[in-house]
Coordinates of C-alpha atoms in Angstrom, one line a residue:
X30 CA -37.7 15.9 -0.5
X31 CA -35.2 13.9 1.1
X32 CA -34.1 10.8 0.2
X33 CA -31.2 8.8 2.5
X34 CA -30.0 5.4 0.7
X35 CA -27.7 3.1 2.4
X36 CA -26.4 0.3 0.1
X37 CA -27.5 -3.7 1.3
X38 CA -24.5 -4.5 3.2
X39 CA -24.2 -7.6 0.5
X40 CA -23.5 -5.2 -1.9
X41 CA -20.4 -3.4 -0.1
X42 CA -18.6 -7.2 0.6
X43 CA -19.0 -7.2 -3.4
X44 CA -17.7 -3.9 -3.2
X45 CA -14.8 -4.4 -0.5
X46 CA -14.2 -7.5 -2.5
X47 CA -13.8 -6.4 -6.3
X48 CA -11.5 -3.5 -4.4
X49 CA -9.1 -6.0 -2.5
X50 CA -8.7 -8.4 -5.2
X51 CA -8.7 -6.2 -8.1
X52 CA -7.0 -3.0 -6.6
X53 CA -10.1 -0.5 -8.8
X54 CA -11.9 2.4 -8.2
X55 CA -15.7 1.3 -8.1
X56 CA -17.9 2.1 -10.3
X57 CA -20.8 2.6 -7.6
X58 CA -21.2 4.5 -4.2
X59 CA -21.4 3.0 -0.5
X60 CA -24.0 5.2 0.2
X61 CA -25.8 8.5 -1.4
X62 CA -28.1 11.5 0.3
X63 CA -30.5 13.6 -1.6
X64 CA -32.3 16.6 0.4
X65 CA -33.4 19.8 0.1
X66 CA -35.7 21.1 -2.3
X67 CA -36.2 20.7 -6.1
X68 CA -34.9 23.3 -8.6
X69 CA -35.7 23.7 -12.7
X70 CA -33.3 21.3 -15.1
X71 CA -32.8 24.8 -16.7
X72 CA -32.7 27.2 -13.9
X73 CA -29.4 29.9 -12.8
X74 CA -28.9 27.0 -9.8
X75 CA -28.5 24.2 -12.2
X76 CA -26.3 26.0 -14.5
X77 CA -24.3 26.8 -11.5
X78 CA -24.8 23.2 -10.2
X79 CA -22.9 22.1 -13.2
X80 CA -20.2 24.5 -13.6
X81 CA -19.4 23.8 -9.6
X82 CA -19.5 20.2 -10.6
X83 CA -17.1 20.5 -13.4
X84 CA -14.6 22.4 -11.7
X85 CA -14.5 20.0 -8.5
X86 CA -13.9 17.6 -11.2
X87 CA -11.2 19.5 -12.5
X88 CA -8.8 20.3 -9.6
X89 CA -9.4 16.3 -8.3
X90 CA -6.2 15.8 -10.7
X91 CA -4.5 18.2 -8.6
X92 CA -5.3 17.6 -5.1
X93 CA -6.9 15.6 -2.8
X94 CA -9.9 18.7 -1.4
X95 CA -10.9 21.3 -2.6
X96 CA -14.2 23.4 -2.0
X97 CA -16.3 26.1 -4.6
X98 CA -18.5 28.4 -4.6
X99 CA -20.3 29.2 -7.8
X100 CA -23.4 32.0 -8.7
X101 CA -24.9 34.9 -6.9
X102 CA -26.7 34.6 -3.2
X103 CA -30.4 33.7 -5.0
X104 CA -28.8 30.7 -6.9
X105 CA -25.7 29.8 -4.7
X106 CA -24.2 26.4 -4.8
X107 CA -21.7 25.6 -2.6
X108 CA -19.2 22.3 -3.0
X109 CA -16.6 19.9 -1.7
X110 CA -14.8 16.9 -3.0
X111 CA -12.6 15.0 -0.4
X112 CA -10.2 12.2 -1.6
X113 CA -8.9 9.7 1.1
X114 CA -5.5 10.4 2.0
X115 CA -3.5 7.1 0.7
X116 CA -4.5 7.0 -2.6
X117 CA -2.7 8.2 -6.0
X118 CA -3.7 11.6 -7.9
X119 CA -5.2 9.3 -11.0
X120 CA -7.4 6.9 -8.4
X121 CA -8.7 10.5 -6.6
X122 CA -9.5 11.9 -9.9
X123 CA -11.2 8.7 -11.5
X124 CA -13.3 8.4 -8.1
X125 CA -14.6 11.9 -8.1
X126 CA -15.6 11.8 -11.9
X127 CA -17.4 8.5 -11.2
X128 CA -19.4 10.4 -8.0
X129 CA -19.8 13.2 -10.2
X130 CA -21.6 11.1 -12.8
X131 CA -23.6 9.0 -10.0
X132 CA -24.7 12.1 -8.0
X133 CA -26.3 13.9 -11.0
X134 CA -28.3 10.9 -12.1
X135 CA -29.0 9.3 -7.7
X136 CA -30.4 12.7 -7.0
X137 CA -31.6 14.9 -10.3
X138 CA -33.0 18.6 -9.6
X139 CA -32.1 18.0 -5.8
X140 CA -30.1 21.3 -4.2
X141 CA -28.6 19.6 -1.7
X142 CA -26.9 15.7 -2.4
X143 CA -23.7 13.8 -1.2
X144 CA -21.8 10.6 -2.6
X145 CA -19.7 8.3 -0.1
X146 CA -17.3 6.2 -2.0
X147 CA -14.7 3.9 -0.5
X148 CA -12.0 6.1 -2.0
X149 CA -13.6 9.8 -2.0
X150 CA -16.6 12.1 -1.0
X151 CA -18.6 15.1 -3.2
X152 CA -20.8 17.0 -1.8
X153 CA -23.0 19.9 -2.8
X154 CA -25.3 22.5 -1.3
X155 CA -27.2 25.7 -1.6
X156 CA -26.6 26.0 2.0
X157 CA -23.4 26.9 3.4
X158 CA -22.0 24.0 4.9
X159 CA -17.9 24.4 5.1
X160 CA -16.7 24.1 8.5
X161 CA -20.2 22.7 9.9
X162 CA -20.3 19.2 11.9
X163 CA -23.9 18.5 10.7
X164 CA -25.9 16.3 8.0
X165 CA -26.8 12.6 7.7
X166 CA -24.6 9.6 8.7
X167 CA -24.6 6.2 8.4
X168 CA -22.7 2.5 9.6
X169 CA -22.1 -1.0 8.5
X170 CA -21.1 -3.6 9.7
X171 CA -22.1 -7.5 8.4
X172 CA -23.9 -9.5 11.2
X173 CA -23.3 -12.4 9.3
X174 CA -19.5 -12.5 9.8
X175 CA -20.4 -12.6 13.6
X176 CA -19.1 -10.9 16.5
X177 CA -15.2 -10.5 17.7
X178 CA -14.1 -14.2 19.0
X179 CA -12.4 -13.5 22.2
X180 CA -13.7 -11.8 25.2
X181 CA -12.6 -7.7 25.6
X182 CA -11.2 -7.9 21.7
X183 CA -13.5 -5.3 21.2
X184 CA -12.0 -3.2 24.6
X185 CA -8.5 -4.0 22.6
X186 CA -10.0 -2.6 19.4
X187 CA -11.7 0.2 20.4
X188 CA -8.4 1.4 22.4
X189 CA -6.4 1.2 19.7
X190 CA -8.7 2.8 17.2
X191 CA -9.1 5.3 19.6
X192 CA -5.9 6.1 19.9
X193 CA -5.2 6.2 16.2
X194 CA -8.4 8.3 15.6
X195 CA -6.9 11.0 18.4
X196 CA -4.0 11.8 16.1
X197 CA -6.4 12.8 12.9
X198 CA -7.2 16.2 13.4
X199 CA -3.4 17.6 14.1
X200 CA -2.1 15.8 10.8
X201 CA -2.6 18.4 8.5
X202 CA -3.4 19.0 5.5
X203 CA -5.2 16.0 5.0
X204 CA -6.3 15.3 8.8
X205 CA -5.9 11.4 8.0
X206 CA -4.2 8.8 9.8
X207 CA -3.9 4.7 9.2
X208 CA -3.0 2.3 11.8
X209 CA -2.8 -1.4 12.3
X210 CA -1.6 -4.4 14.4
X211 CA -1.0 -7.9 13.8
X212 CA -2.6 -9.7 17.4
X213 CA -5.3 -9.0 17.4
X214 CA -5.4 -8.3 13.8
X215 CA -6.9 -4.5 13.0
X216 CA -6.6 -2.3 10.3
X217 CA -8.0 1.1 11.3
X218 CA -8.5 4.5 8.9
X219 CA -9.9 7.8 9.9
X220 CA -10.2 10.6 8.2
X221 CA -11.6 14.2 8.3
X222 CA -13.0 16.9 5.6
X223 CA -10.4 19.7 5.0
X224 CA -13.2 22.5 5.7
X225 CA -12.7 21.5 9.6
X226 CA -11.0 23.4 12.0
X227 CA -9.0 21.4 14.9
X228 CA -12.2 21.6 17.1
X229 CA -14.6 20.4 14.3
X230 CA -12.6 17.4 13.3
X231 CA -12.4 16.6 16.9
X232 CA -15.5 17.0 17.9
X233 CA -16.8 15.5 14.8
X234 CA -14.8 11.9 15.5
X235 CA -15.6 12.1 19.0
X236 CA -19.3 11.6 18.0
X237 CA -18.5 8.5 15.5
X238 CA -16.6 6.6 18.1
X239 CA -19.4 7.3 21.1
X240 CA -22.0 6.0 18.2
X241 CA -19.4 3.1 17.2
X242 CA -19.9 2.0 21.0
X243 CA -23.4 1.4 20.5
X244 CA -23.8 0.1 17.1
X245 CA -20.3 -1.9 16.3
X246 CA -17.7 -2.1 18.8
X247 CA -18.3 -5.8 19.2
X248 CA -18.3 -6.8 15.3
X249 CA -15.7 -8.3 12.8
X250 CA -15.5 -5.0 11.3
X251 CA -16.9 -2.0 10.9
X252 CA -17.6 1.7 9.4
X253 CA -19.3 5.3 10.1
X254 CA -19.2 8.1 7.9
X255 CA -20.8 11.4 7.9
X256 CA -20.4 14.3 5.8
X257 CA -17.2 15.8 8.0
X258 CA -15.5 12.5 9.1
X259 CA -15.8 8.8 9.1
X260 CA -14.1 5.7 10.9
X261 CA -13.4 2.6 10.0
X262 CA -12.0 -1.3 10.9
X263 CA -11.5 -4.3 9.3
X264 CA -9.4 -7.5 10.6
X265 CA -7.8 -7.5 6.4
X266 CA -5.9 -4.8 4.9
X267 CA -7.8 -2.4 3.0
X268 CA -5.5 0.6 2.8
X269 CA -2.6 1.5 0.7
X270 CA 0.6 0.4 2.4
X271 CA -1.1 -1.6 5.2
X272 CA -0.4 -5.3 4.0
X273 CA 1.4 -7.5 5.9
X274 CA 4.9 -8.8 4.0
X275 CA 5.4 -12.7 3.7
X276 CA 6.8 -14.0 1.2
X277 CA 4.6 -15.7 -1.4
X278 CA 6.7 -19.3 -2.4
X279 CA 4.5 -20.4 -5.1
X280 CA 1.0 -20.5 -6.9
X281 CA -1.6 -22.2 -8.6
X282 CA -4.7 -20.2 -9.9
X283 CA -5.1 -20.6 -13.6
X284 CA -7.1 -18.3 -15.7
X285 CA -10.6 -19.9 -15.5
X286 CA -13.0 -16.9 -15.2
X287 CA -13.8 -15.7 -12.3
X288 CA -17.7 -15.9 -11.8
X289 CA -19.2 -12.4 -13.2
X290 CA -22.5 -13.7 -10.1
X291 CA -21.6 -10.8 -7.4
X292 CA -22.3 -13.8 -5.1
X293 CA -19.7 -15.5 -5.6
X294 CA -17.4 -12.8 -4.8
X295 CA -19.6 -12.3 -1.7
X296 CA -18.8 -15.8 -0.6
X297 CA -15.4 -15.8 -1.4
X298 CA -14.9 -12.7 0.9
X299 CA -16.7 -14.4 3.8
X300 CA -14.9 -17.4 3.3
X301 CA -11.5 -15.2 3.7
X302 CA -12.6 -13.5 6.4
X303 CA -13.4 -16.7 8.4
X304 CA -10.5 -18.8 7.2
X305 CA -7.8 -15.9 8.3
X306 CA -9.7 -15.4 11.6
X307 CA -9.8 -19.2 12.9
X308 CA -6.9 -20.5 11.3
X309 CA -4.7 -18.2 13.1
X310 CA -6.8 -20.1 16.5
X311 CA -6.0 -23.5 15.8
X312 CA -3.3 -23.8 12.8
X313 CA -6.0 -25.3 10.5
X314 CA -9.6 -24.3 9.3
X315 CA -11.7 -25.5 6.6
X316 CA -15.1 -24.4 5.5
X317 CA -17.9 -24.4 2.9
X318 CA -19.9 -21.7 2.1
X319 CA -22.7 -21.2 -0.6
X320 CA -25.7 -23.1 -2.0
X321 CA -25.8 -25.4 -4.5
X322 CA -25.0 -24.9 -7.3
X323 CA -22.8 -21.8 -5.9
X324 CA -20.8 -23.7 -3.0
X325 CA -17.1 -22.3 -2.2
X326 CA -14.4 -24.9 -0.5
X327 CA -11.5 -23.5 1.2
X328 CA -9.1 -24.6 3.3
X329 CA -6.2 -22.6 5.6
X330 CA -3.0 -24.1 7.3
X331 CA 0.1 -22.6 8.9
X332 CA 3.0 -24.6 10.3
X333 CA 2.6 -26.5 13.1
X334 CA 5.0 -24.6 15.6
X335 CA 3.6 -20.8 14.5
X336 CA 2.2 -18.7 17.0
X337 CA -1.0 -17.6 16.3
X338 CA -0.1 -14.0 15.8
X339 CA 2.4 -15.3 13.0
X340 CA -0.2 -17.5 11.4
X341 CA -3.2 -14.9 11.3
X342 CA -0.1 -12.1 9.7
X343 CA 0.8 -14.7 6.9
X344 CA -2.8 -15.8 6.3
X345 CA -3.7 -11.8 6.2
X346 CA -0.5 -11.5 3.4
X347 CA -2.2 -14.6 1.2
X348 CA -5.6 -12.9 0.7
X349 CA -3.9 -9.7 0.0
X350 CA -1.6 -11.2 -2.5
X351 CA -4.8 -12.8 -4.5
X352 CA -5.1 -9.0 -5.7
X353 CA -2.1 -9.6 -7.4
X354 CA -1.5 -13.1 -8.1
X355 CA -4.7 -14.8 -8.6
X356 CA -7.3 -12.1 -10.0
X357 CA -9.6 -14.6 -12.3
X358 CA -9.1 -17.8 -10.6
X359 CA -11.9 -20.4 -9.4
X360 CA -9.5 -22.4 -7.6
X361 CA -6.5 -20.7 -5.9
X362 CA -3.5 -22.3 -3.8
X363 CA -0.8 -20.6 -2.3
X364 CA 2.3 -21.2 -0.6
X365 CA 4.1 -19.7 1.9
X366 CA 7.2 -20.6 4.0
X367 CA 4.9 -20.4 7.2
X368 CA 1.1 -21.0 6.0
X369 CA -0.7 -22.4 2.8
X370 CA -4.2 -20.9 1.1
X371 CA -6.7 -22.5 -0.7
X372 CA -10.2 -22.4 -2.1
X373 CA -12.2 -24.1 -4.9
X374 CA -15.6 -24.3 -6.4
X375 CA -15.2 -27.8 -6.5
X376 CA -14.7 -29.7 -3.6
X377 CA -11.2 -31.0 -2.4
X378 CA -11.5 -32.1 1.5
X379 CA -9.7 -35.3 1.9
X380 CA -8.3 -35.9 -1.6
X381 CA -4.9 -36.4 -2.4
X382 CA -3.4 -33.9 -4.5
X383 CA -0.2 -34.1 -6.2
X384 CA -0.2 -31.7 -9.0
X385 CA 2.8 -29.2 -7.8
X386 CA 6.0 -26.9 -8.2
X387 CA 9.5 -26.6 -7.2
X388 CA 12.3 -23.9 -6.6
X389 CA 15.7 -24.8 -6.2
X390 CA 18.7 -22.9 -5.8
X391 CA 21.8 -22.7 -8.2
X392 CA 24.2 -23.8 -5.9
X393 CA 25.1 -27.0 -5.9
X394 CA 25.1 -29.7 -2.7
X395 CA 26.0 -33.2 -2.3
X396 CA 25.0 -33.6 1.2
X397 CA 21.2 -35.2 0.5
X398 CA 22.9 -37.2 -1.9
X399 CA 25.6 -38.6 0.7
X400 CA 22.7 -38.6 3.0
X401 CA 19.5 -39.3 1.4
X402 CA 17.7 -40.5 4.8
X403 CA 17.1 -37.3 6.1
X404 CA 14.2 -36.5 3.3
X405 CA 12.8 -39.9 4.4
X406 CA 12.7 -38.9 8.2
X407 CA 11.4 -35.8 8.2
X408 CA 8.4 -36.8 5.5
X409 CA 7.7 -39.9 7.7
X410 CA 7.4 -38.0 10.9
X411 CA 5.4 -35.3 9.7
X412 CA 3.1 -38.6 8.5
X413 CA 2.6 -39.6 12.2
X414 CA 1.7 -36.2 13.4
X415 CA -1.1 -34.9 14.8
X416 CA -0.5 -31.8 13.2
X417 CA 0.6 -33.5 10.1
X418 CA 4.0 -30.8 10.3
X419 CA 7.3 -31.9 11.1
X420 CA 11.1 -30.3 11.6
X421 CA 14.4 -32.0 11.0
X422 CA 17.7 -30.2 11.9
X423 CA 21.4 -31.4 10.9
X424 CA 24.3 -29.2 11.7
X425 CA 27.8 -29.9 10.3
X426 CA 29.7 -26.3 9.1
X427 CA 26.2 -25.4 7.5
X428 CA 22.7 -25.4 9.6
X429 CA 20.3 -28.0 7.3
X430 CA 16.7 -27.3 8.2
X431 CA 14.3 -29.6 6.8
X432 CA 10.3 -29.2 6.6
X433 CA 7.4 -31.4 5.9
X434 CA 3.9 -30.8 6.1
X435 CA 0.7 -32.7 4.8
X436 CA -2.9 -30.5 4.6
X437 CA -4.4 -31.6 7.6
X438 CA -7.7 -32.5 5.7
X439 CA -6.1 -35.6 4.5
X440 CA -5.4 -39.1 7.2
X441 CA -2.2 -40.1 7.9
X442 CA -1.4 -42.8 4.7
X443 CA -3.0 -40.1 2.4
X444 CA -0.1 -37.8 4.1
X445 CA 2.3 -41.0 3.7
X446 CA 1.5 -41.6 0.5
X447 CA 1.7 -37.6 -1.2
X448 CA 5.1 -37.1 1.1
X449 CA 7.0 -40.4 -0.4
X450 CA 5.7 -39.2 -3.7
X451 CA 7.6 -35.8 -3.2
X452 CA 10.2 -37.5 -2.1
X453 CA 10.9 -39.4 -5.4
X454 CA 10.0 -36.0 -7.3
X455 CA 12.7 -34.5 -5.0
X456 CA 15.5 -37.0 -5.7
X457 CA 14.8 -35.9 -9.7
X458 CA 14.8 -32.3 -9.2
X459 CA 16.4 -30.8 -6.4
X460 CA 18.6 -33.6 -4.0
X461 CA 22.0 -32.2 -5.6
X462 CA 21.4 -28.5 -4.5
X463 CA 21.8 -26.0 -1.4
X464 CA 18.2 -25.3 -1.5
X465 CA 14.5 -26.1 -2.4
X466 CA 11.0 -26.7 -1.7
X467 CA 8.3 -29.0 -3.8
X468 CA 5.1 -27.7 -3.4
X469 CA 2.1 -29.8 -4.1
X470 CA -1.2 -29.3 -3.4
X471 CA -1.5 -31.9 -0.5
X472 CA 1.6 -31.8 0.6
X473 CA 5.7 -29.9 1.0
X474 CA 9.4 -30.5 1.6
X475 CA 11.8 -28.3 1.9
X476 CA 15.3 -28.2 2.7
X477 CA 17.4 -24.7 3.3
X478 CA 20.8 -24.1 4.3
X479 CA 22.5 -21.4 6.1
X480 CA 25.9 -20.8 7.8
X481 CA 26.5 -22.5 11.1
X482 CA 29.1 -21.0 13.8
X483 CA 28.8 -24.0 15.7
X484 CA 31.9 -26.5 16.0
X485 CA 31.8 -29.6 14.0
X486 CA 30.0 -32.5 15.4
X487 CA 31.9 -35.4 15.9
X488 CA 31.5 -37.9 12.5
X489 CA 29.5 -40.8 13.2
X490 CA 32.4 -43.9 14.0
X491 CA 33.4 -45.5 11.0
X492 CA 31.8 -49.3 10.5
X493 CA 28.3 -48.3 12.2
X494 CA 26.5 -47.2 9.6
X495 CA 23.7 -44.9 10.8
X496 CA 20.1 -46.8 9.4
X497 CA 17.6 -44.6 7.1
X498 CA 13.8 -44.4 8.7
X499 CA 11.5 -47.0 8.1
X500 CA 9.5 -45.0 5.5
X501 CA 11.5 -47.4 2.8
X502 CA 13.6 -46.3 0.0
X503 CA 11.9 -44.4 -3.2
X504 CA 10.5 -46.0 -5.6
X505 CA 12.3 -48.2 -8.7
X506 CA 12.9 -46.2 -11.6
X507 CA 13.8 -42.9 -9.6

């Protein structure tokens, strides 16, 4: 008998999903193998079958490998666990309990049988295996994501995985190694079973990357594993310690119940993958994916004067933070100081939002109340951009940087008409103070302050005043 299932590749978005936003161990493999031939539910070998599989279990607490040998030549078993080398002791031994459980019941009364999780592999055999390059392997990758959008990314790709994968087999104990770069944006793991000499670990990844060359190089994203090594890339962090660090400014995702349908989670991650990968192209993306009555809006901005490197980094640091921030949300916004996030069952392209927040520092400042105008400017001109984005700079002993933006989904009075909105809000809240940002939906100002060493510009000659922008004064009653 021998039975090989590889999972639809729908199912391992789901999975790649649920781990990303949810930081758990899942609950179901990648991938499973059953071979060999059938033994007796009470025979020697399965009595040895489970005491191997009990003690595997046991030292997974401990450490991240370890390989047994349980029962006499007849009724040998011989076993492995492997745990991948950046997560915890308590996620290694949760994952190899879970494959212990799914192995018994994927493959009963089978003598041979292995279990590829994201975060582990246990394997069994009454064969010896330790220190073999040998058995079945397997690769995804999602064709509908699409292919790599510039010419030679993959060349660009493959190098640097390459590179990366070279240094796995002298990194012992755990012959693992991580790697990633911001433009283009790759996040690389590989990873070799402890049984392997230097020779088989290198020999054994030498094999997945000639096979990556013909199955993957050319896709947003991919993975091989066999039973001694595996590779994999991904253009979002996936690995412990391999997010990008901006700053998140501010959120809105209330607790509305994430959608238990697995495809919404599948759409959700194909909408992040493809909002992080063109955004970062041209500042701005939008898209809908789904079918009624499962449609997912979402929408992805940076600043208008970000290059694109910068853009796809803080794009990449939004859908990480949704692990955190935003775990059971339908509609998510997030801000950042250099791009904004957003997605929504419900759809929002082209309508004026101005449900928002604010942050203001402690200190106090009279200078926007001396000089109100500057607010005014800077939201007007970001109303007449293409970009819909817009910088002011003052400098007197302190350098006053001021920022406004509009969602570029919106036309130019929509923009007008959310900015002189915040503007009001901003006269309420904030004017008096070193520092803040109002955040709506649609639409952001923000004004921050930092030391100048600059001389003193000359002041302005006394009896000409200097005029505010035509944008118009704030509303009565402000």
């Amino acid at each position: 008998m021998h039975t090989f299932r590889s999972l639809p590749f729908h199912f391992f978005l789901v999975l790649s999903c649920t781990q990303l936003f949810l930081g758990v161990v899942t609950a179901d493999p990648i991938s499973y193998n059953c071979s060999g031939n059938s033994y007796s539910p009470n025979s020697e070998f399965a009595t040895n079958l489970d005491r191997l599989l009990l003690d595997l279990t046991s030292k997974s607490k401990d450490q991240n490998f370890y390989n047994y040998t349980v029962g006499d030549e007849r009724n040998r078993v011989y076993g492995l666990f492997q745990c991948r080398g950046d997560i915890d002791r308590h996620q290694c031994k949760t994952c190899i309990k879970t494959s212990r459980d799914e192995i018994i019941r994927a493959c009963p009364n089978s003598t041979q049988a292995i279990a590829w999780y994201d975060y582990c592999l246990l394997r069994y055999s009454d064969q010896f295996f330790f220190g073999h390059v040998d058995g079945p392997e397997f690769h995804f990758r999602d064709d509908k994501l699409g292919e790599l959008p510039h010419d030679g990314e993959e060349i660009l790709v493959m190098v640097f995985v390459s590179h990366m994968v070279k240094q796995v087999p002298r990194r012992r104990p755990l012959m693992f190694a991580t790697d990633s770069s911001s433009f283009p944006l790759i996040f690389s793991l590989a990873q070799c079973t402890f049984d392997l000499t230097y020779d088989g670990c290198e020999l054994c990844l030498k094999h997945v990357m000639v096979e990556i060359e013909s199955c993957c190089a050319r896709y947003n994203g991919w993975q091989y594993h066999t039973p001694s090594c595996s590779v994999r890339f991904e253009t979002y962090p996936f690995f412990n310690g391999s997010a990008p660090h901006d700053e998140l400014q501010g959120r809105l995702c209330p607790d509305d119940g994430t959608p238990s349908n697995p495809l919404f989670k599948t759409n959700l991650f194909r909408l992040l993958h493809l909002l992080t990968n063109r955004a970062a192209t041209s500042g701005f993306y939008k898209s809908i994916l789904g079918d009624d009555p499962n449609y997912l809006y979402g929408l992805a901005q940076c600043r208008g004067d970000l290059a694109p490197e910068n853009c796809r980094r803080c794009l990449v640091s939004a859908v990480y933070d949704l692990r955190e921030a935003c775990t059971n949300s339908r509609k998510v916004v997030l801000w950042y100081d250099n791009c904004y996030l957003r997605y929504s069952d419900e759809s929002f392209f082209g309508i004026m939002d101005k449900e928002g927040l604010h942050t203001v520092s402690d200190v106090g400042d009279d200078f926007n109340v001396n000089h109100p105008w500057h607010i005014f400017e800077v939201a007007e001109k970001a109303s007449q951009q293409q970009l819909m984005s817009a910088d002011l700079q003052v400098v007197d002993e302190w350098n006053r940087n001021y920022h406004a933006q509009c969602t570029r989904d919106l036309d130019s009075i929509q923009c007008s008409e959310c900015l002189i909105n915040l503007t009001a809000q901003v006269r309420s809240c904030c004017q008096a103070k070193r520092s803040w940002r109002y955040l709506a939906v649609s639409c952001s100002i923000m004004y921050q302050v930092t030391f100048s060493s600059t001389e003193v510009p000359a002041p302005t000659p006394q009896g000409i005043p200097v005029p505010p922008p035509s944008l118009g004064p704030p509303p009565k009653g402000i």
